[in-house]
Structure formats: structure tokens, C-alpha cells
């Protein structure tokens, strides 16, 4: 995955989410009408859920360098909205006394086995990524352009469930990185601690009586010594050595 100001454009999850959004917009325009959706609520609900997936993936990836926690939360929001959208397609089929494709059916196998091409963007990322998304959508046109709404709904349902699994793996990878590197808050704390430790060395700070690490000045926040400075081990909370400041 390439992390740039357009980092999410390289994500297969973002590309697939855009394919689903385009397919859903087309489905709603073609098959929802004043008879089966008199108030237009179904149209709004499905198109908004489809829009939410790529939007949250993009926003989450854009927060990668500043807040990995926010990145995971937004990716999970994308996954949740896809589950909502998948349920709408399932309900469409059930309301017409139809069932989704069996995972053992030939049509299911054909759709689920189509793999996305890897993006090969160069200098014009916005233009080239748009072409890439359309090319990936066209790979499913045999089903998405059908006049039978059940075939279209089945195809999009397979894509939704497939993307939900992809996002689950993406969140697992994000969690692994968070465990290893921490998040933005942890990075700021480490930077502040490193600065204070270096400052203490310059101020001839004493060594910790327990572990021998240089000590830094802290201020008591509660108790009878509240507001008073004291020497604290720079290794806190792993080491809780302290000294009084004379």
C-alpha cells in the first residue's frame, strides 16, 4: 500500500467500494420507482449507505499518520454500512420471493473469483484511478447490466460480502500496526518524554535510585504535595522511583 496524499486510491477496498457505489446508484435508478418506493426512502438509504463505504475508507486512510485509532474506527464504519447495504439487497430478493445465490452455484463462483487488477498509477492519480475504477466495474457488467433485478442484486450482494471480509482483514492489519507503533497520542507522549529526559540530562538530573535511569522533574497533581515538583524516574510507569527536590 502506497501512503501519499492519495494513499487510499491504491487500496483494493476503496476501489471495490466505488464499484459497489456505482452499481448501487445504477440499481436504484433502474429498479426503484414510485410504486415500490413511493417516498424515495429506499433509494436514499441504499445510495447513502453505498456512498458511506468509500468515503469512510478514504477518510480513515487519510488519518493514518495522525490517528491510527480513528483510521480503524472509520474503516469499521465502512464495514458496518456495507452490512446494512447487503441486507437491503437481501430484503429486495426476499420481498420478491427469491433467494440469494448458493455459494455452490456457478454464478456465485464466477463473480467471487473475479479478482481486481492492481492499480498502476503514475503522475495523474485522480484521472488514472477513475479509469481503473470503471475498468474494474466493467468486469462485472455481465451481471450488473442485466435487466433482471435479481441477477443485479445477487451480484452486488456478493461484492458487498466480499468487501466486508476484505475490510475485516484491513482492520486486522491496522490493529497490528497500532500494537507495534502506537498511535498519534502515544507518539506525542514518547516525544515529550524524550525531550524532558534530554532536558534533565542537561540540568544534571540525579539517577533513579531503583533502576539508574536519569530522572525528570514532575509536579504532584494531588495529595498533600500537590503543586510541588519532585524527581521521577524517566522509565515511569515501568519504574516508580522518586526523589525529593532539594
GROMACS .gro file of N, CA and C in nm, residues 43-128:
model
  258
   43UNK      N    1  -3.441   0.443  -0.187
   43UNK     CA    2  -3.338   0.498  -0.276
   43UNK      C    3  -3.233   0.573  -0.194
   44UNK      N    4  -3.280   0.662  -0.107
   44UNK     CA    5  -3.188   0.742  -0.026
   44UNK      C    6  -3.103   0.655   0.066
   45UNK      N    7  -3.169   0.558   0.129
   45UNK     CA    8  -3.098   0.472   0.225
   45UNK      C    9  -2.989   0.391   0.156
   46UNK      N   10  -3.020   0.332   0.043
   46UNK     CA   11  -2.923   0.246  -0.024
   46UNK      C   12  -2.808   0.326  -0.085
   47UNK      N   13  -2.841   0.438  -0.150
   47UNK     CA   14  -2.734   0.518  -0.212
   47UNK      C   15  -2.645   0.583  -0.106
   48UNK      N   16  -2.702   0.623   0.008
   48UNK     CA   17  -2.621   0.682   0.114
   48UNK      C   18  -2.531   0.578   0.180
   49UNK      N   19  -2.584   0.457   0.199
   49UNK     CA   20  -2.501   0.350   0.256
   49UNK      C   21  -2.387   0.315   0.162
   50UNK      N   22  -2.418   0.312   0.031
   50UNK     CA   23  -2.315   0.282  -0.069
   50UNK      C   24  -2.210   0.392  -0.073
   51UNK      N   25  -2.253   0.517  -0.058
   51UNK     CA   26  -2.159   0.629  -0.058
   51UNK      C   27  -2.071   0.628   0.065
   52UNK      N   28  -2.127   0.586   0.178
   52UNK     CA   29  -2.053   0.589   0.305
   52UNK      C   30  -1.930   0.500   0.304
   53UNK      N   31  -1.935   0.389   0.231
   53UNK     CA   32  -1.823   0.295   0.233
   53UNK      C   33  -1.695   0.355   0.177
   54UNK      N   34  -1.691   0.402   0.052
   54UNK     CA   35  -1.566   0.461   0.003
   54UNK      C   36  -1.527   0.588   0.076
   55UNK      N   37  -1.628   0.665   0.121
   55UNK     CA   38  -1.598   0.790   0.192
   55UNK      C   39  -1.525   0.763   0.323
   56UNK      N   40  -1.571   0.665   0.400
   56UNK     CA   41  -1.508   0.635   0.528
   56UNK      C   42  -1.373   0.565   0.512
   57UNK      N   43  -1.359   0.483   0.407
   57UNK     CA   44  -1.229   0.422   0.380
   57UNK      C   45  -1.127   0.531   0.347
   58UNK      N   46  -1.168   0.626   0.264
   58UNK     CA   47  -1.079   0.735   0.225
   58UNK      C   48  -1.042   0.822   0.345
   59UNK      N   49  -1.141   0.860   0.424
   59UNK     CA   50  -1.114   0.945   0.540
   59UNK      C   51  -1.027   0.872   0.642
   60UNK      N   52  -1.056   0.745   0.664
   60UNK     CA   53  -0.977   0.668   0.760
   60UNK      C   54  -0.832   0.658   0.717
   61UNK      N   55  -0.808   0.626   0.589
   61UNK     CA   56  -0.670   0.614   0.540
   61UNK      C   57  -0.598   0.748   0.546
   62UNK      N   58  -0.672   0.857   0.527
   62UNK     CA   59  -0.612   0.990   0.532
   62UNK      C   60  -0.565   1.024   0.674
   63UNK      N   61  -0.621   0.956   0.774
   63UNK     CA   62  -0.581   0.981   0.913
   63UNK      C   63  -0.472   0.883   0.960
   64UNK      N   64  -0.417   0.806   0.866
   64UNK     CA   65  -0.320   0.701   0.900
   64UNK      C   66  -0.203   0.754   0.982
   65UNK      N   67  -0.148   0.867   0.943
   65UNK     CA   68  -0.026   0.917   1.008
   65UNK      C   69  -0.054   0.993   1.137
   66UNK      N   70  -0.178   1.037   1.160
   66UNK     CA   71  -0.208   1.116   1.278
   66UNK      C   72  -0.289   1.043   1.384
   67UNK      N   73  -0.372   0.948   1.343
   67UNK     CA   74  -0.455   0.877   1.440
   67UNK      C   75  -0.494   0.740   1.386
   68UNK      N   76  -0.417   0.640   1.423
   68UNK     CA   77  -0.447   0.504   1.377
   68UNK      C   78  -0.577   0.454   1.439
   69UNK      N   79  -0.609   0.503   1.559
   69UNK     CA   80  -0.735   0.465   1.623
   69UNK      C   81  -0.854   0.514   1.540
   70UNK      N   82  -0.847   0.640   1.494
   70UNK     CA   83  -0.953   0.694   1.409
   70UNK      C   84  -0.960   0.619   1.277
   71UNK      N   85  -0.845   0.582   1.222
   71UNK     CA   86  -0.841   0.507   1.097
   71UNK      C   87  -0.917   0.375   1.112
   72UNK      N   88  -0.894   0.305   1.222
   72UNK     CA   89  -0.963   0.177   1.243
   72UNK      C   90  -1.113   0.197   1.262
   73UNK      N   91  -1.150   0.302   1.336
   73UNK     CA   92  -1.293   0.327   1.360
   73UNK      C   93  -1.366   0.359   1.230
   74UNK      N   94  -1.306   0.442   1.146
   74UNK     CA   95  -1.372   0.478   1.021
   74UNK      C   96  -1.379   0.359   0.925
   75UNK      N   97  -1.275   0.276   0.925
   75UNK     CA   98  -1.278   0.155   0.842
   75UNK      C   99  -1.390   0.063   0.888
   76UNK      N  100  -1.409   0.056   1.020
   76UNK     CA  101  -1.516  -0.028   1.074
   76UNK      C  102  -1.654   0.030   1.041
   77UNK      N  103  -1.665   0.163   1.037
   77UNK     CA  104  -1.790   0.226   0.996
   77UNK      C  105  -1.824   0.188   0.852
   78UNK      N  106  -1.720   0.187   0.766
   78UNK     CA  107  -1.741   0.145   0.627
   78UNK      C  108  -1.791   0.002   0.621
   79UNK      N  109  -1.734  -0.083   0.703
   79UNK     CA  110  -1.777  -0.224   0.706
   79UNK      C  111  -1.922  -0.235   0.753
   80UNK      N  112  -1.959  -0.156   0.853
   80UNK     CA  113  -2.096  -0.162   0.906
   80UNK      C  114  -2.199  -0.113   0.804
   81UNK      N  115  -2.167  -0.007   0.730
   81UNK     CA  116  -2.262   0.043   0.630
   81UNK      C  117  -2.277  -0.056   0.515
   82UNK      N  118  -2.171  -0.129   0.484
   82UNK     CA  119  -2.181  -0.231   0.381
   82UNK      C  120  -2.272  -0.345   0.425
   83UNK      N  121  -2.265  -0.380   0.553
   83UNK     CA  122  -2.354  -0.484   0.605
   83UNK      C  123  -2.499  -0.438   0.594
   84UNK      N  124  -2.523  -0.310   0.620
   84UNK     CA  125  -2.658  -0.255   0.606
   84UNK      C  126  -2.704  -0.261   0.461
   85UNK      N  127  -2.614  -0.225   0.369
   85UNK     CA  128  -2.648  -0.228   0.226
   85UNK      C  129  -2.673  -0.370   0.178
   86UNK      N  130  -2.590  -0.463   0.223
   86UNK     CA  131  -2.609  -0.604   0.186
   86UNK      C  132  -2.745  -0.654   0.231
   87UNK      N  133  -2.788  -0.612   0.348
   87UNK     CA  134  -2.918  -0.654   0.399
   87UNK      C  135  -3.032  -0.597   0.314
   88UNK      N  136  -3.012  -0.476   0.259
   88UNK     CA  137  -3.114  -0.417   0.171
   88UNK      C  138  -3.130  -0.501   0.044
   89UNK      N  139  -3.018  -0.549  -0.011
   89UNK     CA  140  -3.027  -0.632  -0.131
   89UNK      C  141  -3.090  -0.768  -0.099
   90UNK      N  142  -3.056  -0.822   0.018
   90UNK     CA  143  -3.118  -0.948   0.058
   90UNK      C  144  -3.268  -0.930   0.075
   91UNK      N  145  -3.309  -0.820   0.136
   91UNK     CA  146  -3.451  -0.793   0.154
   91UNK      C  147  -3.523  -0.776   0.021
   92UNK      N  148  -3.455  -0.715  -0.077
   92UNK     CA  149  -3.514  -0.699  -0.210
   92UNK      C  150  -3.549  -0.835  -0.270
   93UNK      N  151  -3.456  -0.929  -0.257
   93UNK     CA  152  -3.480  -1.063  -0.312
   93UNK      C  153  -3.591  -1.135  -0.236
   94UNK      N  154  -3.585  -1.129  -0.104
   94UNK     CA  155  -3.686  -1.198  -0.023
   94UNK      C  156  -3.825  -1.140  -0.046
   95UNK      N  157  -3.833  -1.009  -0.065
   95UNK     CA  158  -3.963  -0.946  -0.087
   95UNK      C  159  -4.024  -0.988  -0.221
   96UNK      N  160  -3.940  -1.040  -0.312
   96UNK     CA  161  -3.987  -1.091  -0.440
   96UNK      C  162  -3.991  -1.245  -0.442
   97UNK      N  163  -3.988  -1.302  -0.320
   97UNK     CA  164  -3.993  -1.447  -0.307
   97UNK      C  165  -3.875  -1.517  -0.376
   98UNK      N  166  -3.760  -1.448  -0.375
   98UNK     CA  167  -3.639  -1.504  -0.433
   98UNK      C  168  -3.533  -1.521  -0.324
   99UNK      N  169  -3.436  -1.606  -0.350
   99UNK     CA  170  -3.328  -1.628  -0.255
   99UNK      C  171  -3.194  -1.593  -0.320
  100UNK      N  172  -3.093  -1.561  -0.240
  100UNK     CA  173  -2.962  -1.531  -0.298
  100UNK      C  174  -2.898  -1.656  -0.357
  101UNK      N  175  -2.798  -1.633  -0.442
  101UNK     CA  176  -2.726  -1.746  -0.499
  101UNK      C  177  -2.662  -1.832  -0.392
  102UNK      N  178  -2.666  -1.961  -0.410
  102UNK     CA  179  -2.593  -2.051  -0.322
  102UNK      C  180  -2.444  -2.034  -0.349
  103UNK      N  181  -2.364  -2.052  -0.245
  103UNK     CA  182  -2.219  -2.042  -0.264
  103UNK      C  183  -2.167  -2.157  -0.350
  104UNK      N  184  -2.251  -2.256  -0.374
  104UNK     CA  185  -2.213  -2.369  -0.460
  104UNK      C  186  -2.260  -2.351  -0.604
  105UNK      N  187  -2.328  -2.238  -0.632
  105UNK     CA  188  -2.381  -2.216  -0.766
  105UNK      C  189  -2.272  -2.166  -0.860
  106UNK      N  190  -2.294  -2.186  -0.990
  106UNK     CA  191  -2.197  -2.145  -1.091
  106UNK      C  192  -2.185  -1.994  -1.097
  107UNK      N  193  -2.298  -1.922  -1.087
  107UNK     CA  194  -2.295  -1.776  -1.096
  107UNK      C  195  -2.217  -1.715  -0.979
  108UNK      N  196  -2.241  -1.768  -0.861
  108UNK     CA  197  -2.166  -1.720  -0.743
  108UNK      C  198  -2.017  -1.740  -0.764
  109UNK      N  199  -1.978  -1.855  -0.811
  109UNK     CA  200  -1.836  -1.886  -0.832
  109UNK      C  201  -1.774  -1.792  -0.934
  110UNK      N  202  -1.848  -1.760  -1.040
  110UNK     CA  203  -1.794  -1.671  -1.143
  110UNK      C  204  -1.767  -1.532  -1.087
  111UNK      N  205  -1.863  -1.480  -1.009
  111UNK     CA  206  -1.848  -1.344  -0.956
  111UNK      C  207  -1.739  -1.339  -0.849
  112UNK      N  208  -1.741  -1.433  -0.758
  112UNK     CA  209  -1.648  -1.427  -0.645
  112UNK      C  210  -1.504  -1.452  -0.687
  113UNK      N  211  -1.484  -1.516  -0.801
  113UNK     CA  212  -1.348  -1.548  -0.847
  113UNK      C  213  -1.287  -1.440  -0.935
  114UNK      N  214  -1.363  -1.336  -0.965
  114UNK     CA  215  -1.306  -1.225  -1.041
  114UNK      C  216  -1.221  -1.139  -0.949
  115UNK      N  217  -1.094  -1.129  -0.977
  115UNK     CA  218  -1.002  -1.052  -0.894
  115UNK      C  219  -0.977  -0.915  -0.955
  116UNK      N  220  -0.961  -0.817  -0.871
  116UNK     CA  221  -0.934  -0.682  -0.918
  116UNK      C  222  -0.791  -0.672  -0.971
  117UNK      N  223  -0.774  -0.592  -1.074
  117UNK     CA  224  -0.640  -0.563  -1.123
  117UNK      C  225  -0.570  -0.470  -1.025
  118UNK      N  226  -0.438  -0.480  -1.019
  118UNK     CA  227  -0.361  -0.390  -0.934
  118UNK      C  228  -0.350  -0.254  -1.004
  119UNK      N  229  -0.369  -0.146  -0.930
  119UNK     CA  230  -0.358  -0.013  -0.992
  119UNK      C  231  -0.215   0.016  -1.035
  120UNK      N  232  -0.203   0.085  -1.148
  120UNK     CA  233  -0.071   0.123  -1.200
  120UNK      C  234  -0.072   0.272  -1.231
  121UNK      N  235  -0.094   0.351  -1.127
  121UNK     CA  236  -0.099   0.495  -1.145
  121UNK      C  237   0.043   0.551  -1.160
  122UNK      N  238   0.050   0.663  -1.229
  122UNK     CA  239   0.178   0.731  -1.243
  122UNK      C  240   0.168   0.873  -1.187
  123UNK      N  241   0.164   0.973  -1.273
  123UNK     CA  242   0.164   1.110  -1.222
  123UNK      C  243   0.024   1.170  -1.209
  124UNK      N  244  -0.072   1.118  -1.285
  124UNK     CA  245  -0.208   1.175  -1.285
  124UNK      C  246  -0.301   1.080  -1.210
  125UNK      N  247  -0.291   1.079  -1.077
  125UNK     CA  248  -0.358   0.978  -0.996
  125UNK      C  249  -0.510   0.988  -1.006
  126UNK      N  250  -0.565   1.107  -0.997
  126UNK     CA  251  -0.711   1.122  -0.999
  126UNK      C  252  -0.770   1.070  -1.130
  127UNK      N  253  -0.710   1.107  -1.241
  127UNK     CA  254  -0.758   1.063  -1.372
  127UNK      C  255  -0.740   0.913  -1.390
  128UNK      N  256  -0.620   0.863  -1.358
  128UNK     CA  257  -0.591   0.722  -1.381
  128UNK      C  258  -0.669   0.631  -1.286
   0.00000   0.00000   0.00000
